[in-house]
Amino acid sequence: MSTKEPEEPLNAEARIRQLSRRSFLWAGLAAGAAGGGLFAFNKYAPNEDGTKTLFRRALGANEWVAHRLFPPRNLAPEFPRSAAVKPVNNYHGETPLVDLDAWRLTLDGVESGKHAVTLADIQALPHVEQTTELKCIEGWSAVVNWTGARFADFAAKYPPRPGARYVSLLSEPADYPDERYYVGLDIESALHPQTLLAWAMNGQPLSPEHGAPLRLVIPVKYGIKNIKLITGIAYAAQRPADYWAEQGYDWYAGL
Amino acid sequence: MNPSLDAAGKTVSAAVTTPVPAPAPRLVRKHPLAIRWLHWVNFPVLFLMIWSGLLIYWANDDYRIGWGGRTLFQFFPDKFYERFHIGFRLAEGMNWHFAFAWVFTLTGVAYALYVWLSGEWRLLVPRRESFAGAFQVVLHDLGLRKKPLPRDKFNHAQRIAYSSVIVLGALQVVTGLAIYKPAQLAWLAALMGGYQLARVWHFVITLLFVAFFLVHVAQVARAGWNNFRAMITGYEIQK
């Protein structure tokens, strides 16, 4: 510090210049670190399935927290039938047209071994009607009335092999290779009481635009998991692939 | 002439007065270290939340000011998205948003706790007279009020503004949670009026944050270097 006593009016100015040096140094270092860190992160941090690995960890951590905080069987809100609307068809490409009579569901990872299931087999299960809000990950939503069988009842009829922790649902319509679509679910969400294998929307059998003859309705997940025109279901011990998860979206997509 | 005596007993002429020297400028401690760090951390974090929020909003940009067929302003014109390369980045936006939501929340809680425990809240929370007082601040800032404002650390308009942003921050977290987990937190979404209304509130609060930011930065610019420096060094020179 200075050895001479500065005059009173200069003291404050001199003092603050001293203090400022240190503070601005810290400020500069912090701003530089933040800016540099952001730049380096964007440029060099590794990616995993269309997004930064760090974000995959963050999404996983969020799901871990959600799982600990909420009972996984919390119900999504249900609405009166009169509130139902016709949702927007969100097929990105072509709407697949399939021969409904020839349609079969290929089931794999089950105790009875890989085999095909018909729509009649599924419709033999108890019918459930449910009016829930479909929430597209883009942001819009629609209250829709669905009729189908609980996935839980389906899994009870065709039990998965022990060790199954995930379900993979596939839509692979013949003649439409570009429309191949697949989702992965944690088995808890698949077995959630509101998860349906649905064949009717607003009282009418599904149209091709909405996934005829069978689609998944899972109101505790974003619309991306509500796969249309299911052609295959497989239980798995490892987390299966998911179309939009590979494009950077959260694999869990839970609401 | 009316002679009077000074402290030493000498006669002092009342007609000749010695000019009183102006008080020396002194260094005053203004903003505590915690306030300064939290302020400057929150600035980029809030920016990130709004930016990533825009990337999300773009995917379904429904909101407008208008009624029926008449639209006064569309949130947002295409040129806005193009200029800032906002389009087709929904996944990226969600990932930044859901990661930094933690930082935003923790910073906000830390700030609220500090303000409460340090007693600084007494200077920040609006008082009964603050609404009338804030009106006086506006008049003063517009040049319509000539009388100087009372010398408090924060004037009445600031009390209202700085307390409001904490409330806005808390509401943003709450509406955000309702949007984020509308099934698991269905009761919370219901309190907001449902999923779509929760999104509307979240968007409106963002607009209020932006409005706060614009006014705040303008006022900081008006207040000058000495005041701004205080939010970095913690000291202000008071004349």
Coordinates of N, CA and C in Angstrom, one line a residue, chain B residues 31-166:
Chain B
H31 N -22.9 -3.6 -2.6 CA -23.5 -5.0 -2.9 C -22.6 -6.1 -2.3
P32 N -23.1 -6.9 -1.5 CA -22.3 -8.0 -0.9 C -21.8 -9.0 -2.0
L33 N -20.8 -9.7 -1.7 CA -20.2 -10.7 -2.6 C -21.1 -11.7 -3.2
A34 N -22.0 -12.2 -2.3 CA -22.9 -13.2 -2.7 C -23.9 -12.7 -3.8
I35 N -24.4 -11.4 -3.5 CA -25.3 -10.8 -4.4 C -24.7 -10.6 -5.8
R36 N -23.4 -10.2 -5.8 CA -22.7 -9.9 -7.0 C -22.5 -11.2 -7.8
W37 N -22.1 -12.2 -7.2 CA -21.9 -13.5 -7.9 C -23.2 -14.0 -8.4
L38 N -24.2 -14.0 -7.6 CA -25.5 -14.6 -8.0 C -26.1 -13.8 -9.2
H39 N -25.9 -12.4 -9.1 CA -26.4 -11.6 -10.1 C -25.8 -11.9 -11.5
W40 N -24.4 -12.1 -11.5 CA -23.7 -12.3 -12.7 C -23.8 -13.7 -13.2
V41 N -24.1 -14.7 -12.4 CA -24.3 -16.0 -12.8 C -25.7 -16.1 -13.4
N42 N -26.7 -15.5 -12.7 CA -28.0 -15.6 -13.2 C -28.2 -14.9 -14.6
F43 N -27.4 -13.9 -14.9 CA -27.6 -13.2 -16.2 C -27.4 -14.2 -17.4
P44 N -26.2 -14.9 -17.5 CA -26.1 -15.8 -18.6 C -27.1 -17.0 -18.5
V45 N -27.3 -17.5 -17.3 CA -28.2 -18.6 -17.1 C -29.6 -18.3 -17.6
L46 N -30.1 -17.1 -17.2 CA -31.4 -16.7 -17.7 C -31.5 -16.6 -19.2
F47 N -30.4 -16.0 -19.7 CA -30.3 -15.9 -21.2 C -30.4 -17.3 -21.9
L48 N -29.6 -18.2 -21.3 CA -29.7 -19.6 -21.8 C -31.1 -20.2 -21.8
M49 N -31.8 -20.0 -20.7 CA -33.1 -20.5 -20.5 C -34.0 -19.9 -21.6
I50 N -33.9 -18.6 -21.8 CA -34.8 -18.0 -22.8 C -34.4 -18.4 -24.2
W51 N -33.1 -18.5 -24.4 CA -32.7 -18.9 -25.7 C -33.1 -20.3 -26.1
S52 N -32.9 -21.3 -25.1 CA -33.3 -22.6 -25.4 C -34.8 -22.7 -25.4
G53 N -35.5 -21.9 -24.6 CA -36.9 -21.8 -24.6 C -37.4 -21.5 -26.0
L54 N -36.7 -20.5 -26.7 CA -37.1 -20.1 -28.0 C -37.0 -21.3 -29.0
L55 N -35.9 -22.1 -28.9 CA -35.7 -23.2 -29.7 C -36.8 -24.2 -29.6
I56 N -37.4 -24.3 -28.3 CA -38.5 -25.2 -28.1 C -39.8 -24.6 -28.6
Y57 N -40.0 -23.3 -28.4 CA -41.2 -22.6 -28.8 C -41.4 -22.7 -30.3
W58 N -40.3 -22.5 -31.0 CA -40.3 -22.5 -32.5 C -41.1 -23.7 -33.0
A59 N -41.0 -24.9 -32.4 CA -41.6 -26.1 -32.9 C -43.1 -26.0 -32.9
N60 N -43.8 -25.1 -32.2 CA -45.2 -24.9 -32.2 C -45.5 -23.5 -31.8
D61 N -45.1 -22.6 -32.7 CA -45.2 -21.2 -32.4 C -46.6 -20.6 -32.6
D62 N -47.4 -20.9 -31.7 CA -48.9 -20.5 -31.8 C -49.2 -19.2 -31.4
Y63 N -48.4 -18.5 -30.5 CA -48.9 -17.3 -29.8 C -48.9 -16.0 -30.6
R64 N -49.9 -15.2 -30.4 CA -50.0 -14.0 -31.1 C -50.8 -13.0 -30.3
I65 N -50.6 -11.7 -30.5 CA -51.5 -10.7 -29.9 C -52.6 -10.4 -30.9
G66 N -53.8 -10.7 -30.6 CA -54.8 -10.4 -31.6 C -56.1 -11.0 -31.1
W67 N -57.1 -10.9 -31.9 CA -58.4 -11.5 -31.6 C -59.1 -12.0 -32.9
G68 N -59.7 -13.1 -32.9 CA -60.4 -13.6 -34.0 C -59.5 -13.7 -35.2
G69 N -59.9 -13.0 -36.3 CA -59.0 -13.1 -37.5 C -57.9 -12.0 -37.6
R70 N -58.0 -11.1 -36.6 CA -57.1 -10.0 -36.6 C -55.8 -10.3 -35.8
T71 N -54.7 -10.2 -36.3 CA -53.4 -10.4 -35.6 C -52.6 -9.1 -35.6
L72 N -52.4 -8.6 -34.4 CA -51.5 -7.4 -34.2 C -50.0 -7.8 -34.3
F73 N -49.7 -8.8 -33.6 CA -48.3 -9.2 -33.6 C -48.2 -10.7 -33.5
Q74 N -47.4 -11.4 -34.3 CA -47.2 -12.8 -34.3 C -45.9 -13.1 -33.5
F75 N -46.0 -14.0 -32.6 CA -44.8 -14.5 -31.9 C -44.3 -15.7 -32.6
F76 N -43.3 -15.7 -33.5 CA -42.5 -14.6 -34.0 C -42.5 -14.6 -35.5
P77 N -42.2 -13.5 -36.1 CA -42.1 -13.5 -37.6 C -41.0 -14.4 -38.1
D78 N -41.2 -15.0 -39.3 CA -40.2 -15.9 -39.8 C -38.8 -15.3 -39.9
K79 N -38.7 -14.1 -40.2 CA -37.4 -13.4 -40.3 C -36.6 -13.5 -39.0
F80 N -37.3 -13.4 -37.9 CA -36.7 -13.5 -36.6 C -36.1 -14.8 -36.4
Y81 N -36.8 -15.9 -36.7 CA -36.2 -17.3 -36.6 C -35.0 -17.4 -37.5
E82 N -35.1 -16.9 -38.7 CA -34.0 -17.1 -39.7 C -32.8 -16.3 -39.2
R83 N -33.0 -15.1 -38.8 CA -31.9 -14.3 -38.4 C -31.1 -14.9 -37.3
F84 N -31.7 -15.6 -36.4 CA -31.0 -16.2 -35.2 C -30.9 -17.7 -35.3
H85 N -31.1 -18.3 -36.5 CA -31.0 -19.7 -36.7 C -31.6 -20.5 -35.6
I86 N -32.9 -20.3 -35.4 CA -33.7 -20.9 -34.3 C -34.3 -22.2 -34.8
G87 N -34.6 -22.4 -36.1 CA -35.4 -23.5 -36.5 C -34.8 -24.8 -36.4
F88 N -35.7 -25.8 -36.2 CA -35.3 -27.3 -36.3 C -34.3 -27.7 -35.2
R89 N -34.4 -27.0 -34.1 CA -33.5 -27.4 -33.0 C -34.2 -27.7 -31.7
L90 N -35.4 -28.3 -31.9 CA -36.2 -28.7 -30.7 C -35.5 -29.6 -29.7
A91 N -34.9 -30.6 -30.2 CA -34.2 -31.6 -29.3 C -33.1 -30.8 -28.5
E92 N -32.3 -30.1 -29.3 CA -31.2 -29.3 -28.7 C -31.7 -28.3 -27.6
G93 N -32.8 -27.6 -28.0 CA -33.4 -26.7 -27.0 C -33.9 -27.4 -25.8
M94 N -34.6 -28.5 -25.9 CA -35.1 -29.2 -24.7 C -33.9 -29.7 -23.8
N95 N -32.8 -30.1 -24.5 CA -31.7 -30.7 -23.7 C -31.0 -29.6 -22.9
W96 N -30.8 -28.4 -23.5 CA -30.2 -27.3 -22.8 C -31.1 -26.8 -21.7
H97 N -32.4 -26.7 -22.0 CA -33.4 -26.2 -21.1 C -33.5 -27.1 -19.9
F98 N -33.6 -28.4 -20.0 CA -33.8 -29.3 -18.9 C -32.5 -29.5 -18.1
A99 N -31.4 -29.2 -18.7 CA -30.1 -29.3 -17.9 C -30.0 -28.0 -17.1
F100 N -30.1 -26.9 -17.8 CA -29.9 -25.6 -17.1 C -31.0 -25.1 -16.2
A101 N -32.2 -25.8 -16.3 CA -33.3 -25.5 -15.4 C -32.8 -25.7 -13.9
W102 N -32.0 -26.7 -13.7 CA -31.4 -26.9 -12.4 C -30.6 -25.7 -11.9
V103 N -29.7 -25.2 -12.7 CA -28.8 -24.1 -12.4 C -29.7 -22.9 -12.1
F104 N -30.7 -22.6 -12.9 CA -31.5 -21.5 -12.8 C -32.3 -21.6 -11.4
T105 N -32.8 -22.7 -11.1 CA -33.6 -22.9 -9.9 C -32.7 -22.8 -8.7
L106 N -31.5 -23.4 -8.7 CA -30.6 -23.4 -7.6 C -30.1 -21.9 -7.3
T107 N -29.8 -21.2 -8.4 CA -29.3 -19.9 -8.3 C -30.4 -19.0 -7.7
G108 N -31.6 -19.2 -8.1 CA -32.8 -18.4 -7.6 C -33.0 -18.7 -6.1
V109 N -33.0 -20.0 -5.8 CA -33.2 -20.4 -4.4 C -32.1 -19.8 -3.5
A110 N -30.8 -19.9 -4.0 CA -29.7 -19.3 -3.2 C -29.8 -17.8 -3.0
Y111 N -30.3 -17.1 -4.1 CA -30.4 -15.7 -4.0 C -31.6 -15.4 -3.0
A112 N -32.7 -16.0 -3.1 CA -33.8 -15.8 -2.2 C -33.4 -16.0 -0.7
L113 N -32.7 -17.1 -0.5 CA -32.2 -17.5 0.8 C -31.3 -16.4 1.4
Y114 N -30.3 -16.0 0.5 CA -29.4 -15.0 1.0 C -30.1 -13.7 1.3
V115 N -30.9 -13.2 0.4 CA -31.6 -12.0 0.7 C -32.4 -12.0 2.0
W116 N -33.0 -13.2 2.2 CA -33.8 -13.3 3.5 C -32.9 -13.4 4.7
L117 N -31.8 -14.3 4.7 CA -31.0 -14.5 5.9 C -30.1 -13.3 6.2
S118 N -29.7 -12.6 5.1 CA -28.8 -11.4 5.4 C -29.5 -10.2 5.9
G119 N -30.8 -10.2 5.7 CA -31.6 -9.0 6.1 C -31.7 -8.0 5.0
E120 N -31.1 -8.3 3.9 CA -31.1 -7.4 2.7 C -32.6 -7.2 2.2
W121 N -33.4 -8.2 2.5 CA -34.8 -8.1 2.1 C -35.5 -6.9 2.6
R122 N -35.0 -6.3 3.7 CA -35.7 -5.1 4.2 C -35.5 -3.9 3.2
L123 N -34.4 -4.0 2.5 CA -34.2 -2.9 1.5 C -34.8 -3.2 0.2
L124 N -35.2 -4.4 0.0 CA -35.7 -4.8 -1.4 C -37.2 -5.0 -1.4
V125 N -37.8 -5.4 -0.3 CA -39.2 -5.7 -0.4 C -40.0 -4.4 -0.4
P126 N -41.0 -4.3 -1.3 CA -41.8 -3.1 -1.4 C -42.5 -2.8 -0.1
R127 N -42.7 -1.5 0.2 CA -43.4 -1.1 1.4 C -44.8 -0.6 0.9
R128 N -45.6 -0.2 1.9 CA -47.0 0.2 1.6 C -46.9 1.4 0.7
E129 N -45.9 2.3 0.9 CA -45.9 3.5 0.1 C -45.2 3.3 -1.3
S130 N -44.8 2.1 -1.6 CA -44.0 1.9 -2.8 C -44.7 2.1 -4.1
F131 N -46.0 1.9 -4.1 CA -46.7 2.1 -5.4 C -46.8 3.6 -5.7
A132 N -47.1 4.4 -4.7 CA -47.1 5.8 -4.9 C -45.6 6.3 -5.2
G133 N -44.7 5.7 -4.4 CA -43.3 6.0 -4.5 C -42.7 5.7 -5.9
A134 N -43.2 4.5 -6.5 CA -42.7 4.1 -7.8 C -43.2 5.1 -8.8
F135 N -44.4 5.6 -8.7 CA -44.9 6.6 -9.6 C -44.1 7.8 -9.6
Q136 N -43.6 8.2 -8.4 CA -42.7 9.4 -8.3 C -41.4 9.1 -9.0
V137 N -40.9 7.9 -8.9 CA -39.7 7.5 -9.6 C -39.8 7.7 -11.1
V138 N -41.0 7.2 -11.6 CA -41.2 7.3 -13.0 C -41.2 8.8 -13.4
L139 N -42.0 9.6 -12.7 CA -42.0 11.1 -13.0 C -40.6 11.7 -13.0
H140 N -39.8 11.3 -12.0 CA -38.5 11.8 -11.8 C -37.6 11.4 -13.0
D141 N -37.7 10.1 -13.4 CA -36.9 9.6 -14.5 C -37.3 10.2 -15.9
L142 N -38.6 10.6 -16.0 CA -39.1 11.3 -17.2 C -38.8 12.8 -17.2
G143 N -38.2 13.2 -16.1 CA -37.9 14.7 -16.0 C -39.0 15.5 -15.5
L144 N -40.1 14.9 -15.1 CA -41.3 15.6 -14.7 C -41.3 16.0 -13.3
R145 N -40.5 15.3 -12.5 CA -40.4 15.6 -11.1 C -39.0 16.2 -10.8
K146 N -39.0 17.4 -10.3 CA -37.7 18.1 -10.1 C -37.0 17.8 -8.8
K147 N -37.9 17.5 -7.8 CA -37.4 17.2 -6.5 C -36.6 15.9 -6.5
P148 N -35.4 15.9 -5.9 CA -34.7 14.6 -5.9 C -35.4 13.5 -5.1
L149 N -35.1 12.3 -5.5 CA -35.8 11.2 -4.8 C -35.1 10.9 -3.5
P150 N -35.8 10.3 -2.6 CA -35.2 10.0 -1.3 C -34.0 9.1 -1.5
R151 N -32.9 9.3 -0.6 CA -31.7 8.6 -0.8 C -31.7 7.2 -0.1
D152 N -32.4 6.3 -0.8 CA -32.3 4.9 -0.3 C -31.5 4.1 -1.2
K153 N -31.0 2.9 -0.7 CA -30.2 2.1 -1.6 C -31.0 1.7 -2.8
F154 N -32.3 1.3 -2.6 CA -33.1 1.0 -3.8 C -34.4 1.9 -3.7
N155 N -34.7 2.6 -4.7 CA -35.9 3.4 -4.7 C -37.2 2.5 -4.8
H156 N -38.3 3.1 -4.7 CA -39.6 2.3 -4.6 C -39.8 1.5 -5.9
A157 N -39.5 2.1 -7.0 CA -39.7 1.3 -8.3 C -38.8 0.1 -8.3
Q158 N -37.5 0.3 -7.8 CA -36.6 -0.8 -7.8 C -37.1 -1.9 -6.8
R159 N -37.6 -1.4 -5.7 CA -38.1 -2.4 -4.7 C -39.2 -3.3 -5.4
I160 N -40.1 -2.7 -6.1 CA -41.1 -3.5 -6.8 C -40.5 -4.4 -7.9
A161 N -39.6 -3.8 -8.7 CA -39.1 -4.5 -9.8 C -38.2 -5.7 -9.3
Y162 N -37.3 -5.5 -8.3 CA -36.4 -6.5 -7.9 C -37.1 -7.6 -7.1
S163 N -38.2 -7.2 -6.4 CA -39.0 -8.3 -5.7 C -39.8 -9.1 -6.7
S164 N -40.3 -8.4 -7.8 CA -41.1 -9.0 -8.8 C -40.3 -10.1 -9.5
V165 N -39.1 -9.8 -9.8 CA -38.3 -10.8 -10.6 C -38.1 -12.1 -9.8
I166 N -38.0 -12.0 -8.5 CA -37.9 -13.3 -7.7 C -39.2 -14.1 -7.9

